[in-house]
XYZ file of C-alpha atoms in Angstrom:
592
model
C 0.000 0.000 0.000
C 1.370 3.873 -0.870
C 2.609 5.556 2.259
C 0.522 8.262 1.796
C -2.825 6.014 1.411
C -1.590 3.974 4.546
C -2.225 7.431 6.687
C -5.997 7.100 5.494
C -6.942 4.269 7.344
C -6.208 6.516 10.611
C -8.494 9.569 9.992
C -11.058 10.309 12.726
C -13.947 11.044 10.824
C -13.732 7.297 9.362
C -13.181 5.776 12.582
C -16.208 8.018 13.894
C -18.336 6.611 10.725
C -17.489 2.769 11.319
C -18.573 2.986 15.019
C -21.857 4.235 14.604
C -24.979 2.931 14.259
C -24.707 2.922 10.028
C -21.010 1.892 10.371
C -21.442 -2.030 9.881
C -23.565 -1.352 7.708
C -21.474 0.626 5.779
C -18.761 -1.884 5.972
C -20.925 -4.630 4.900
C -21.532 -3.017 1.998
C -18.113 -1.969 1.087
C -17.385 -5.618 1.540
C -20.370 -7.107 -0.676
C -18.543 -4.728 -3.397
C -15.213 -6.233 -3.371
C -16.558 -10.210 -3.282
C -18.856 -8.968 -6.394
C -15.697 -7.851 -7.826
C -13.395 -11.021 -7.177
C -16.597 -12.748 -8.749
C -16.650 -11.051 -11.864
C -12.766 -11.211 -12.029
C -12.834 -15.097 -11.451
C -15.194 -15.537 -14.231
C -12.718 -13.108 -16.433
C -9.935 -15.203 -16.075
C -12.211 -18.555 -17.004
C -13.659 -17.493 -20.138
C -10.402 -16.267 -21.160
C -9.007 -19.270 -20.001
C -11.925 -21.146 -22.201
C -10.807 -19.272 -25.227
C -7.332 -19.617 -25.139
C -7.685 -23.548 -24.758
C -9.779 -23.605 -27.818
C -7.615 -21.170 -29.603
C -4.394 -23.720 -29.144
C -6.211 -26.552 -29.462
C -7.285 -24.996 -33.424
C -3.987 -24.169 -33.513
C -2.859 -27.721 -32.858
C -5.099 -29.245 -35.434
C -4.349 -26.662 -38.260
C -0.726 -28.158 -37.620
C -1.841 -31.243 -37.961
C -3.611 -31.393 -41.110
C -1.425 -28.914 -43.191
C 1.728 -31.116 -42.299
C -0.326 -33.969 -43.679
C -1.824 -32.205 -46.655
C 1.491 -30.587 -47.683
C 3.081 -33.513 -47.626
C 1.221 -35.519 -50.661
C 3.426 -36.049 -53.384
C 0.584 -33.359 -55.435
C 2.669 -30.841 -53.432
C 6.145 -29.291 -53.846
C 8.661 -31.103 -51.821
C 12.492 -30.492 -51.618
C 13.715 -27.877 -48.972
C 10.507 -26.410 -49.149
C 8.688 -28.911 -47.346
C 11.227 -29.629 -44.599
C 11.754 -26.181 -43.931
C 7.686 -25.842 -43.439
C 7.576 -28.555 -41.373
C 9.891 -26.790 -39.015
C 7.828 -24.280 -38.982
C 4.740 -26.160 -38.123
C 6.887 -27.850 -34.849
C 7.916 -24.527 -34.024
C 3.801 -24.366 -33.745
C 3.841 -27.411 -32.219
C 6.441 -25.306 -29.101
C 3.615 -22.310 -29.584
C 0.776 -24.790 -28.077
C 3.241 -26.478 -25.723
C 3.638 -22.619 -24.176
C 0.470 -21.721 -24.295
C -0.941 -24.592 -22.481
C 1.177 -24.092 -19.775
C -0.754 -20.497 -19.696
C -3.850 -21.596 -19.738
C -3.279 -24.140 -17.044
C -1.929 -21.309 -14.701
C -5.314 -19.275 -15.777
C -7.692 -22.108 -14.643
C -5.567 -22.197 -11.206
C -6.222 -18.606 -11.191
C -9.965 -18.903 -11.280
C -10.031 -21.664 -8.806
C -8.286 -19.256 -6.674
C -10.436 -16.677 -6.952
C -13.753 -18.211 -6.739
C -12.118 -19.587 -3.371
C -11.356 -16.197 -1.973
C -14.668 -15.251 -3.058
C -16.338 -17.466 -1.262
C -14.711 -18.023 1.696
C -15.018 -14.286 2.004
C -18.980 -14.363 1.694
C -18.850 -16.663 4.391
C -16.745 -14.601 6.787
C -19.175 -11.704 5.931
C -22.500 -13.918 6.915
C -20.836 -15.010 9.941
C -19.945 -11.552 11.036
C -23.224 -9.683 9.559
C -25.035 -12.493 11.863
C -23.285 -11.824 15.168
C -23.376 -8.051 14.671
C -27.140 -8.427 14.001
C -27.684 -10.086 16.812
C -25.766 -7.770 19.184
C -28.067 -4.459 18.077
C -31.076 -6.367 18.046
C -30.688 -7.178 21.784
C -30.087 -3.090 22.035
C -32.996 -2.495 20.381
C -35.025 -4.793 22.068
C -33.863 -3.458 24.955
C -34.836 0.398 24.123
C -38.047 -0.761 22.915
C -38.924 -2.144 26.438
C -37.640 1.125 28.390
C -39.618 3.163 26.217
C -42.843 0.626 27.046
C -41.916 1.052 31.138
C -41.448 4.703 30.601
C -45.349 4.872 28.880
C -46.794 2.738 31.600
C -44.898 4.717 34.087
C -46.110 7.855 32.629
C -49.339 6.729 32.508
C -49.827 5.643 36.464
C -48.032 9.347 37.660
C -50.622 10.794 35.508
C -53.278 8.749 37.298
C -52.046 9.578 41.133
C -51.995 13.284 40.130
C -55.313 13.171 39.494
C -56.353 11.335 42.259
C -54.506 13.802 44.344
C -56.244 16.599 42.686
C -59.486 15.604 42.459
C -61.046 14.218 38.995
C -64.480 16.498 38.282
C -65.281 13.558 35.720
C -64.898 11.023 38.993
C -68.826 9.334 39.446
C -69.785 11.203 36.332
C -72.123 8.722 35.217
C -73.358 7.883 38.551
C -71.387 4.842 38.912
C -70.574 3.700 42.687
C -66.577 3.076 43.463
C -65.881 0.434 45.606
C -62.740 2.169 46.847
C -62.332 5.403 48.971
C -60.284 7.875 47.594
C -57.041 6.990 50.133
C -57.599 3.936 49.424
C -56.917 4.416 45.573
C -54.051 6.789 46.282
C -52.611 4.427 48.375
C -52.404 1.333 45.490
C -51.932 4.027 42.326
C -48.835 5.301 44.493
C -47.713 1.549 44.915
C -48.140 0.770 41.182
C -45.993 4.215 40.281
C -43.281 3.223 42.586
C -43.143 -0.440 40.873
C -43.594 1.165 37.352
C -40.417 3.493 38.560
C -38.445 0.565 39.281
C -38.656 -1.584 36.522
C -38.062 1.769 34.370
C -35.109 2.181 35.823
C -33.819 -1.231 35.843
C -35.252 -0.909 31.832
C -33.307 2.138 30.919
C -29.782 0.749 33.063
C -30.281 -2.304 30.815
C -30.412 -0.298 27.633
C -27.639 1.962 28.398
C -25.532 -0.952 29.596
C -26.093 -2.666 26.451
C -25.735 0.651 23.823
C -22.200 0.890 25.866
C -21.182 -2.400 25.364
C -22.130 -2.192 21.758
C -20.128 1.413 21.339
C -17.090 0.111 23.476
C -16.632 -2.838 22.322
C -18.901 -5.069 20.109
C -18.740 -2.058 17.026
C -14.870 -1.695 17.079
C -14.643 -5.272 16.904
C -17.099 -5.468 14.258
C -15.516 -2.707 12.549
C -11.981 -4.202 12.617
C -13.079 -7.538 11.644
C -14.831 -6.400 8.316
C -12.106 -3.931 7.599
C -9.251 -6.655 7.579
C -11.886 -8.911 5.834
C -12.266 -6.064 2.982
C -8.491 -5.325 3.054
C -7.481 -8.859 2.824
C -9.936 -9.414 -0.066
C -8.684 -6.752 -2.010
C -4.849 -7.463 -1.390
C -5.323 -10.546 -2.965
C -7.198 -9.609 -5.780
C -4.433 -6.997 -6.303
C -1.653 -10.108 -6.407
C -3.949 -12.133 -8.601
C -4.149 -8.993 -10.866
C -0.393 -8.606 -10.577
C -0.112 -12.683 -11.473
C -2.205 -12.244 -14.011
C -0.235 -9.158 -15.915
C 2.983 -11.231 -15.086
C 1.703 -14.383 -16.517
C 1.434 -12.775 -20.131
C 4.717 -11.499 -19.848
C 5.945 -14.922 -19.508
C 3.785 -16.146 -22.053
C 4.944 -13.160 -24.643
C 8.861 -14.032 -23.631
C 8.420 -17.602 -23.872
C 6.559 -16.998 -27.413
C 9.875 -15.110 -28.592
C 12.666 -17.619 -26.836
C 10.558 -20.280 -28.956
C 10.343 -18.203 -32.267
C 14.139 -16.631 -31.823
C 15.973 -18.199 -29.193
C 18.918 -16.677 -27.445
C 21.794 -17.408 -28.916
C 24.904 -17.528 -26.011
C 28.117 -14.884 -26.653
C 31.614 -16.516 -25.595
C 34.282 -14.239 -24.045
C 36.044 -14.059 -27.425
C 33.029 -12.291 -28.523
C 31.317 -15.176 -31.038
C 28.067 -16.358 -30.495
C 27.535 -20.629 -30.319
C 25.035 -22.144 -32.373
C 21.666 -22.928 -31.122
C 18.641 -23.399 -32.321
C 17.518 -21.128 -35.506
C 14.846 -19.223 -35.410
C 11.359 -19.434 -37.602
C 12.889 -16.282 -39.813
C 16.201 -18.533 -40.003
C 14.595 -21.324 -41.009
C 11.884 -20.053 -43.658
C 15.460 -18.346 -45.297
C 16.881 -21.465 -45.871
C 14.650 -22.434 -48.868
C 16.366 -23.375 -51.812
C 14.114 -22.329 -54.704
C 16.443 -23.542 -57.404
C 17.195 -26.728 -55.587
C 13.830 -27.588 -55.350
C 13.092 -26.505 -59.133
C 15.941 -29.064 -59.956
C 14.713 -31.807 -58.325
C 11.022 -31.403 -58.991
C 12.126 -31.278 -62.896
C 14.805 -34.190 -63.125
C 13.334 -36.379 -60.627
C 10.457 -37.597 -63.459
C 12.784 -37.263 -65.864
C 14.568 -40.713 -64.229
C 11.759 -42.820 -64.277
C 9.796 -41.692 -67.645
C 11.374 -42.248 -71.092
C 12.300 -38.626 -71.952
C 11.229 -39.165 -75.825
C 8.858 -40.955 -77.554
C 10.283 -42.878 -80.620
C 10.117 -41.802 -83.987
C 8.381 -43.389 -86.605
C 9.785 -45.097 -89.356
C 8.407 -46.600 -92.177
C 8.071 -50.551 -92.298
C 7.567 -53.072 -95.315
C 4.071 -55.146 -94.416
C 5.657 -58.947 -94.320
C 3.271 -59.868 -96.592
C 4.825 -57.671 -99.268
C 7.846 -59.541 -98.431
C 7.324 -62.587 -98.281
C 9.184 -62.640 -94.301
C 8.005 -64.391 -91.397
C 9.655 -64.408 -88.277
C 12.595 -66.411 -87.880
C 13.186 -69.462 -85.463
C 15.396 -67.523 -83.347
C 12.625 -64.900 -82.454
C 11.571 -65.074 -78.531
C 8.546 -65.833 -76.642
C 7.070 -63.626 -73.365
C 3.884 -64.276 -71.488
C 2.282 -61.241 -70.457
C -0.849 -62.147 -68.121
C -0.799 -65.509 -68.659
C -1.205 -65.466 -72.812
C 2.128 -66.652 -74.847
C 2.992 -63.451 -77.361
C 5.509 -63.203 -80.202
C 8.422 -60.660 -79.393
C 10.244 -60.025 -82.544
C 13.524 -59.989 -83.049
C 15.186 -56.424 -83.118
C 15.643 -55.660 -86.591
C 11.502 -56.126 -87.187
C 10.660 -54.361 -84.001
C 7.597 -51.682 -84.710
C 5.841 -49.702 -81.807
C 2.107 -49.821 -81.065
C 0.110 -48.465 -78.815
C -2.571 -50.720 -77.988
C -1.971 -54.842 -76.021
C -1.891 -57.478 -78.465
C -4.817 -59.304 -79.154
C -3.615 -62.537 -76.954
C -3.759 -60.443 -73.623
C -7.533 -59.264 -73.918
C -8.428 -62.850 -74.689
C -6.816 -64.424 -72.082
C -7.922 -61.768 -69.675
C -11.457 -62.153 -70.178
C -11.396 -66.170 -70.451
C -10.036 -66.390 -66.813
C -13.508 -64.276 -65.889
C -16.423 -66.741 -65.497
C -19.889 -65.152 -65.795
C -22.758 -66.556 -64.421
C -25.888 -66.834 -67.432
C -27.367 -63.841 -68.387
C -24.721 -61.777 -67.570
C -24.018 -58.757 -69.776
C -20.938 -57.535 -72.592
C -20.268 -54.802 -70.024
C -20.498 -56.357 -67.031
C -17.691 -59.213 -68.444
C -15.956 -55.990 -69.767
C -15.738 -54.063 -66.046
C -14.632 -57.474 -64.650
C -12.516 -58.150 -67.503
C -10.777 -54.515 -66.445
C -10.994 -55.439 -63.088
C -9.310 -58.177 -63.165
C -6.194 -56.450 -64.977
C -6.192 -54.000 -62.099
C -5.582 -56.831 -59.627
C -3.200 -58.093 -61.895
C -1.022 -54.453 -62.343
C -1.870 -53.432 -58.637
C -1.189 -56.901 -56.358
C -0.564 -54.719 -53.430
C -4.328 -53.867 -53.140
C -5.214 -57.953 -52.930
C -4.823 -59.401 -49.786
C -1.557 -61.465 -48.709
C -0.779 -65.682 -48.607
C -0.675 -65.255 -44.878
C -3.080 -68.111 -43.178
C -4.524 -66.529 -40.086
C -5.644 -68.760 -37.035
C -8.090 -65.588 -36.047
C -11.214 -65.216 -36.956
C -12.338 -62.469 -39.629
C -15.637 -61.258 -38.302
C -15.399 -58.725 -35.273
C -11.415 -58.917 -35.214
C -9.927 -55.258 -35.531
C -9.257 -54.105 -38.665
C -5.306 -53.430 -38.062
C -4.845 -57.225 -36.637
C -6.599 -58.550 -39.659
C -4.593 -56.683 -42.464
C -1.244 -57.771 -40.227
C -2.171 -61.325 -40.059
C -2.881 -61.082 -44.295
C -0.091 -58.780 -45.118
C -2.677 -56.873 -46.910
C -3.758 -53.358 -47.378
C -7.343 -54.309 -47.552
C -9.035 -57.253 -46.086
C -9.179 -60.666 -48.140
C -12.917 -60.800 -47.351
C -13.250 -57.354 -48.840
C -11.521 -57.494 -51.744
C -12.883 -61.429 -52.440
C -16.970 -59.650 -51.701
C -16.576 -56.479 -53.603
C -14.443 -58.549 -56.805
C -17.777 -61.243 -56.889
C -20.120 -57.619 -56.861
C -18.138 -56.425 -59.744
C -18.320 -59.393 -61.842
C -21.679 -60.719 -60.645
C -24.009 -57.706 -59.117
C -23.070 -54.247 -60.354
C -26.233 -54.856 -62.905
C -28.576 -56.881 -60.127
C -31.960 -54.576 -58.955
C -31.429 -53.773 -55.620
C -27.742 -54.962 -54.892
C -26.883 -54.161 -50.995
C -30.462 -53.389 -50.574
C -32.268 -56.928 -50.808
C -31.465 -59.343 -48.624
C -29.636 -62.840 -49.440
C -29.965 -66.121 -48.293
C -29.358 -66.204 -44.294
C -28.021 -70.008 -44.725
C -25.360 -68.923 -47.376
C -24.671 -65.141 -45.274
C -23.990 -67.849 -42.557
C -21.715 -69.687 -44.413
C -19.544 -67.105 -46.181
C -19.101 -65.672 -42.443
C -17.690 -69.687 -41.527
C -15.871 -69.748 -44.267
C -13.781 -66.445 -43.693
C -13.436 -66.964 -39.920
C -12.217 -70.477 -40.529
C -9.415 -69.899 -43.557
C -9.852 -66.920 -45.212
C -6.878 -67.280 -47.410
C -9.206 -70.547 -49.087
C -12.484 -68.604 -50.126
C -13.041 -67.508 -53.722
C -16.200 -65.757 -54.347
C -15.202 -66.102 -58.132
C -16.372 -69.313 -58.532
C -19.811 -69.879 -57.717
C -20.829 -73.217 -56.281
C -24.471 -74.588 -55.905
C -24.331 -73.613 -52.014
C -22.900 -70.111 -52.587
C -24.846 -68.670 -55.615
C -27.163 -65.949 -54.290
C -25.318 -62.467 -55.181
C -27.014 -60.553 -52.595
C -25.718 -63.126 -49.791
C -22.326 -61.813 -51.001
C -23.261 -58.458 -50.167
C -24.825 -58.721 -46.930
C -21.612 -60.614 -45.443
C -19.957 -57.724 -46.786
C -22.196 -55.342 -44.574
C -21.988 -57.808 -41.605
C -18.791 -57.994 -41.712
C -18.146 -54.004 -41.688
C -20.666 -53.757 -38.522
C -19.012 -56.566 -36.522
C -16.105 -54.231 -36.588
C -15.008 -53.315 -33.160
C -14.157 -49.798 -34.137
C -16.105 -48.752 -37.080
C -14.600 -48.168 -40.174
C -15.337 -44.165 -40.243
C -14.314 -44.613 -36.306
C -15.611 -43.611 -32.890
C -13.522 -40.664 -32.661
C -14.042 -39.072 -35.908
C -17.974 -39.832 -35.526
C -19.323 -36.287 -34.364
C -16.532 -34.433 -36.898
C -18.220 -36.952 -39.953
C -21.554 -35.439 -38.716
C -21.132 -31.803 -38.115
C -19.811 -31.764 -42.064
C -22.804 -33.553 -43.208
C -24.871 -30.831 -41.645
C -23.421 -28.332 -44.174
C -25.951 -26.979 -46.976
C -23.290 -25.897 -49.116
C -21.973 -28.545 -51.542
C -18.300 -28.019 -51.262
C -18.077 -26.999 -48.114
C -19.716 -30.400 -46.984
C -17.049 -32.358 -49.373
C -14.357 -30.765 -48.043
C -15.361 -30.955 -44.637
C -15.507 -34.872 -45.038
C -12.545 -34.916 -46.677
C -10.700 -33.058 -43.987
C -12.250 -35.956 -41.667
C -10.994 -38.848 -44.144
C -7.995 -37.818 -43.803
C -7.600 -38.215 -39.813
C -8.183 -41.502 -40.452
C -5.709 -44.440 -39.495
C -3.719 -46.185 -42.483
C -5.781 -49.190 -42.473
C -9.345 -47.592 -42.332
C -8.329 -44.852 -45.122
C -7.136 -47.816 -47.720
C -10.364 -50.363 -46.833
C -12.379 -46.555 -47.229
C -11.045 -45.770 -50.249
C -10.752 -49.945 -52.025
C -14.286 -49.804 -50.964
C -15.668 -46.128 -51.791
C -14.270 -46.870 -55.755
C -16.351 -50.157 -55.531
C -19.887 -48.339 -54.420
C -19.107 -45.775 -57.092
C -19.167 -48.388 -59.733
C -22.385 -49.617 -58.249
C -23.746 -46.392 -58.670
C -22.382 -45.541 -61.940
C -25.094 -48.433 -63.183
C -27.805 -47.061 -61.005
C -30.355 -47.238 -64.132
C -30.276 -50.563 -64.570
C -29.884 -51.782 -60.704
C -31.550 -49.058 -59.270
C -28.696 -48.048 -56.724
C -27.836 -44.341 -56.385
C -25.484 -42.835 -54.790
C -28.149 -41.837 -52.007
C -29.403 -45.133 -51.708
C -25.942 -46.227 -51.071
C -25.677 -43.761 -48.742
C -28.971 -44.393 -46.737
C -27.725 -48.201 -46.752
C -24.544 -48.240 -46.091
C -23.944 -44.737 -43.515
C -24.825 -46.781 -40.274
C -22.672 -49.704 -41.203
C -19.948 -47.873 -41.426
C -20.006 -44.665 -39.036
C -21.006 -47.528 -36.174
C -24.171 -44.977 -34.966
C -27.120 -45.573 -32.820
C -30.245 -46.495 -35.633
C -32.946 -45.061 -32.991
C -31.501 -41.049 -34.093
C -33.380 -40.571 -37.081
C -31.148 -37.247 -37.533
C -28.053 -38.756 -37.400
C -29.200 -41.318 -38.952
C -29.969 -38.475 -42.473
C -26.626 -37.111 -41.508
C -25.024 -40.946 -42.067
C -26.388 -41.644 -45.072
C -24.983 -37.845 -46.523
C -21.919 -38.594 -45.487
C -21.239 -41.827 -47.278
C -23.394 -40.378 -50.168
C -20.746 -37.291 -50.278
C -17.956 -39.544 -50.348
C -19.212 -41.241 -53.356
C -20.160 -39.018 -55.532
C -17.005 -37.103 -54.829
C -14.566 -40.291 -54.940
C -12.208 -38.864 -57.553
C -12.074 -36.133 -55.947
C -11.206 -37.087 -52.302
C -9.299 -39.997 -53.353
C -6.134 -40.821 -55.748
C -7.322 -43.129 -58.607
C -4.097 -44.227 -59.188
């Protein structure tokens, strides 16, 4: 406290005010002001508190998905890309410091919400004992002004009994007493009256100077310490709270620009650089370099030029005995000999064939549908990384995790997956109501005893009288999906997948899923995406099997978000979400 402020708390006109009969109430007052205040300070510090959390925790995130975004091979890489992901950990330090500030701002509030109340309590218990104290003085007066009335009243009587009352037997009632006789007891009742008037009066004065002398100044001391000690601390948590953003704001610039230690000789030793030292060690031309010659290794620079070539036939030459023999997808093909090389750019004739016999087609299958499985089929074949592993597994399939499952096949999608969604493609994509009707519970029963037994031995290919209803095939595919411990779209992501289907705006709701999609782990993002491109082929033949990308959606949105069915809103939001990720497929995921 100032010196010259200290002085106040002496001056005779405020001592004069708190020992009066307003002066606790005064104080009381003064008091009520300054827990009101510590109130409205505590609840200050925890919104701000509140707001810097979610500020960091943004802050956090934005980290998070820009160092995974950035990093797609769509992106520029080089120096530019390690450099920025310095950056992002120097954001990383940012939150680190900032949480340590927000965790001193919640002990703040606690703090002040305790003064505050254990304040109000002091107050209650004083206001209650000081209230008590001048009610007994007023109690008191009350009952020596009543004595001095009655008093009053009975002298008044024996003076007129002394005097003689002209109204006395007015009326021409009889007295039953002579007029000694009523002196006599009137002067008996005024000496009584006098008594207890006096005792009355000594009771109230005793009690007025025991409230002035000592109950007051105790009072008075107690609330003033009570409002003092209240507003000291306040003061220190004010104090705190200016010094606790100075730490934050040095801590923010050791982080962005740390110190960098001087030796005697006058050189400074390396440390850590700072985010300006960093960003400046881009290297624009290095990273033009290797962005330009790093295709230029794997992709023939030039394409051939054409020559003309004699037709055999014109010349009577066949190929010789020494030419050589390739097999490209199983089919035998002629490589000619160097000097009757020619380019094309279409597969010999062999491939398609043999490509499309290894398909078989159940009757009444359609040209296109053999040609998508016939495509299909030379995807597998070019992309063997997608199909599951040789791996036998001794666990089952159904209601295993999705991680232990892709370990135990050495897979990037799940054998029953890829065998389910390659039996759709060749089998389904043109049946009414695929993934809506539902199959034979016998066969569903036995495709699910089949995986959990040996996997690795299934093939959906190859149709057998007991396994020949199509839509069996695709409801084990959905029980299998929501026997998943952790849904495929996951519990954690659930509420983000929802609040982005609630967007009206097209794009906005794509990207906000997409954002989502890509939080998820490694093995539920390739299933997601294996599985997405196979729905969108469904739906790309939605006129002749009725299936759109909304019905897909409806279908298929609790399977995979995992959700309670009873919600009929989330169960709309579901179904938007799977039908956004469809229709946008080629745009949230790589075809390649």
């Amino acid at each position: 406290v100032p010196a010259s402020s200290a002085k106040l708390l002496e001056d005779d006109k405020l001592k004069e005010i708190m020992i009066s009969d307003i002066g606790a109430e005064v104080l009381l007052a003064r008091l009520k002001q300054s827990i009101l205040s510590c109130k409205e300070f505590a609840n200050f510090v925890k919104k701000r508190a509140s707001a810097e959390a979610d500020h960091y925790q943004s802050l956090k995130k934005l980290s998070r998905q820009s160092r995974e975004s950035i990093k797609k091979p769509e992106c520029r890489q080089g120096t530019f890309l390690a450099q920025f992901d310095k950056v992002v950990n120097i954001n990383d330090k940012l939150f680190d410091v900032g949480q340590s500030f927000v965790t001193k701002l919640i002990i703040m509030n606690d703090e002040l919400v305790e003064l505050a109340n254990s304040t109000a309590k002091s107050r209650k218990t004083i206001k209650e004992s000081h209230t008590r104290h001048e009610k007994l003085l007023i109690d008191a007066e009350q009952l020596a002004e009543k004595a001095k009335h009655k008093y009053d009243g009975l002298c008044e009587d024996l003076e007129k009994v002394k005097i003689g009352d002209p109204t006395k037997n007015k009326f021409g009632f009889k007295t039953t007493k002579s007029t000694p006789q009523h002196e006599e007891e009137l002067q008996r009742k005024v000496t009584s009256a006098d008594g207890d008037y006096k005792q009355k009066v000594l009771t109230a004065q005793r009690l007025r100077s025991e409230l002035i002398n000592m109950r007051r100044p105790e009072t008075s001391k107690e609330l003033q310490e009570l409002t003092l000690a209240c507003d000291a601390a306040m003061s220190f948590q004010l104090q705190r709270y200016a010094s606790l953003h100075e730490i934050l704001a040095l801590n923010n610039g050791f982080v962005i620009s740390p110190l960098k230690p001087t030796l005697p000789s006058g050189s400074t030793v390396s440390s850590n650089p700072s985010l300006k030292e960093i960003a400046a060690k881009i290297d624009n031309e290095k990273d033009f370099f290797d962005g330009v010659i790093g295709p230029g290794r794997s992709k023939r620079l030039n394409r051939p030029s054409i020559q003309y070539r004699q037709h055999p036939s014109l010349t009577k030459s066949y190929p010789s005995a020494s030419s050589s023999f390739s097999y490209i997808n199983g089919s035998r093909t002629t490589q000619p000999t160097t000097s009757t090389m020619t380019s094309s750019s279409s597969p010999p004739q062999s491939i398609m064939s043999a490509s499309t016999a290894g398909a078989r087609f159940p009757p009444g299958t359609s040209v296109s549908t053999a040609t998508a499985a016939t495509n299909i089929n030379n995807n597998n074949i070019n992309n063997s990384s997608i199909g599951p592993g040789h791996l036998l597994s001794s666990i089952p399939v159904f209601g295993t995790p999705l991680e232990e499952i892709l370990d135990a096949e050495a897979a990037t999608v799940p054998r029953i997956v890829f065998q389910c969604t390659q039996a759709i493609d060749n089998f389904g994509l043109e049946v009414e109501g695929i993934y809506r009707t539902s199959g034979n519970s016998k066969q569903i029963d036995e495709i699910k005893a089949l995986f959990d037994s040996d996997s690795s031995s299934v093939d959906l290919l190859n149709p057998s009288n007991n396994l020949n209803d199509i839509h069996a095939v695709a409801a084990a595919l959905k029980l299998y999906f929501r026997s998943l411990p952790d849904p495929l779209f996951t519990h954690e992501l659930y509420n983000e997948f929802l609040e982005g289907a609630k967007l009206t705006d097209d794009i906005a709701r794509r990207d906000a899923i997409h954002g989502a999609i890509n939080q998820l782990p490694d093995a539920n993002y390739t299933t997601l995406r294996y599985l997405i491109f196979h729905l969108h082929r469904v739906q790309e033949r939605e006129a002749v099997n009725r299936m759109s990308a909304g019905n897909l959606g409806i279908i298929w949105g609790p399977t995979l978000l995992g959700a309670d069915n009873e919600n009929v809103e989330h169960m709309a939001a579901m179904g938007k979400v799977v039908e956004t990720v469809i229709a946008s497929a080629y745009v949230i995921f790589d075809a390649d």
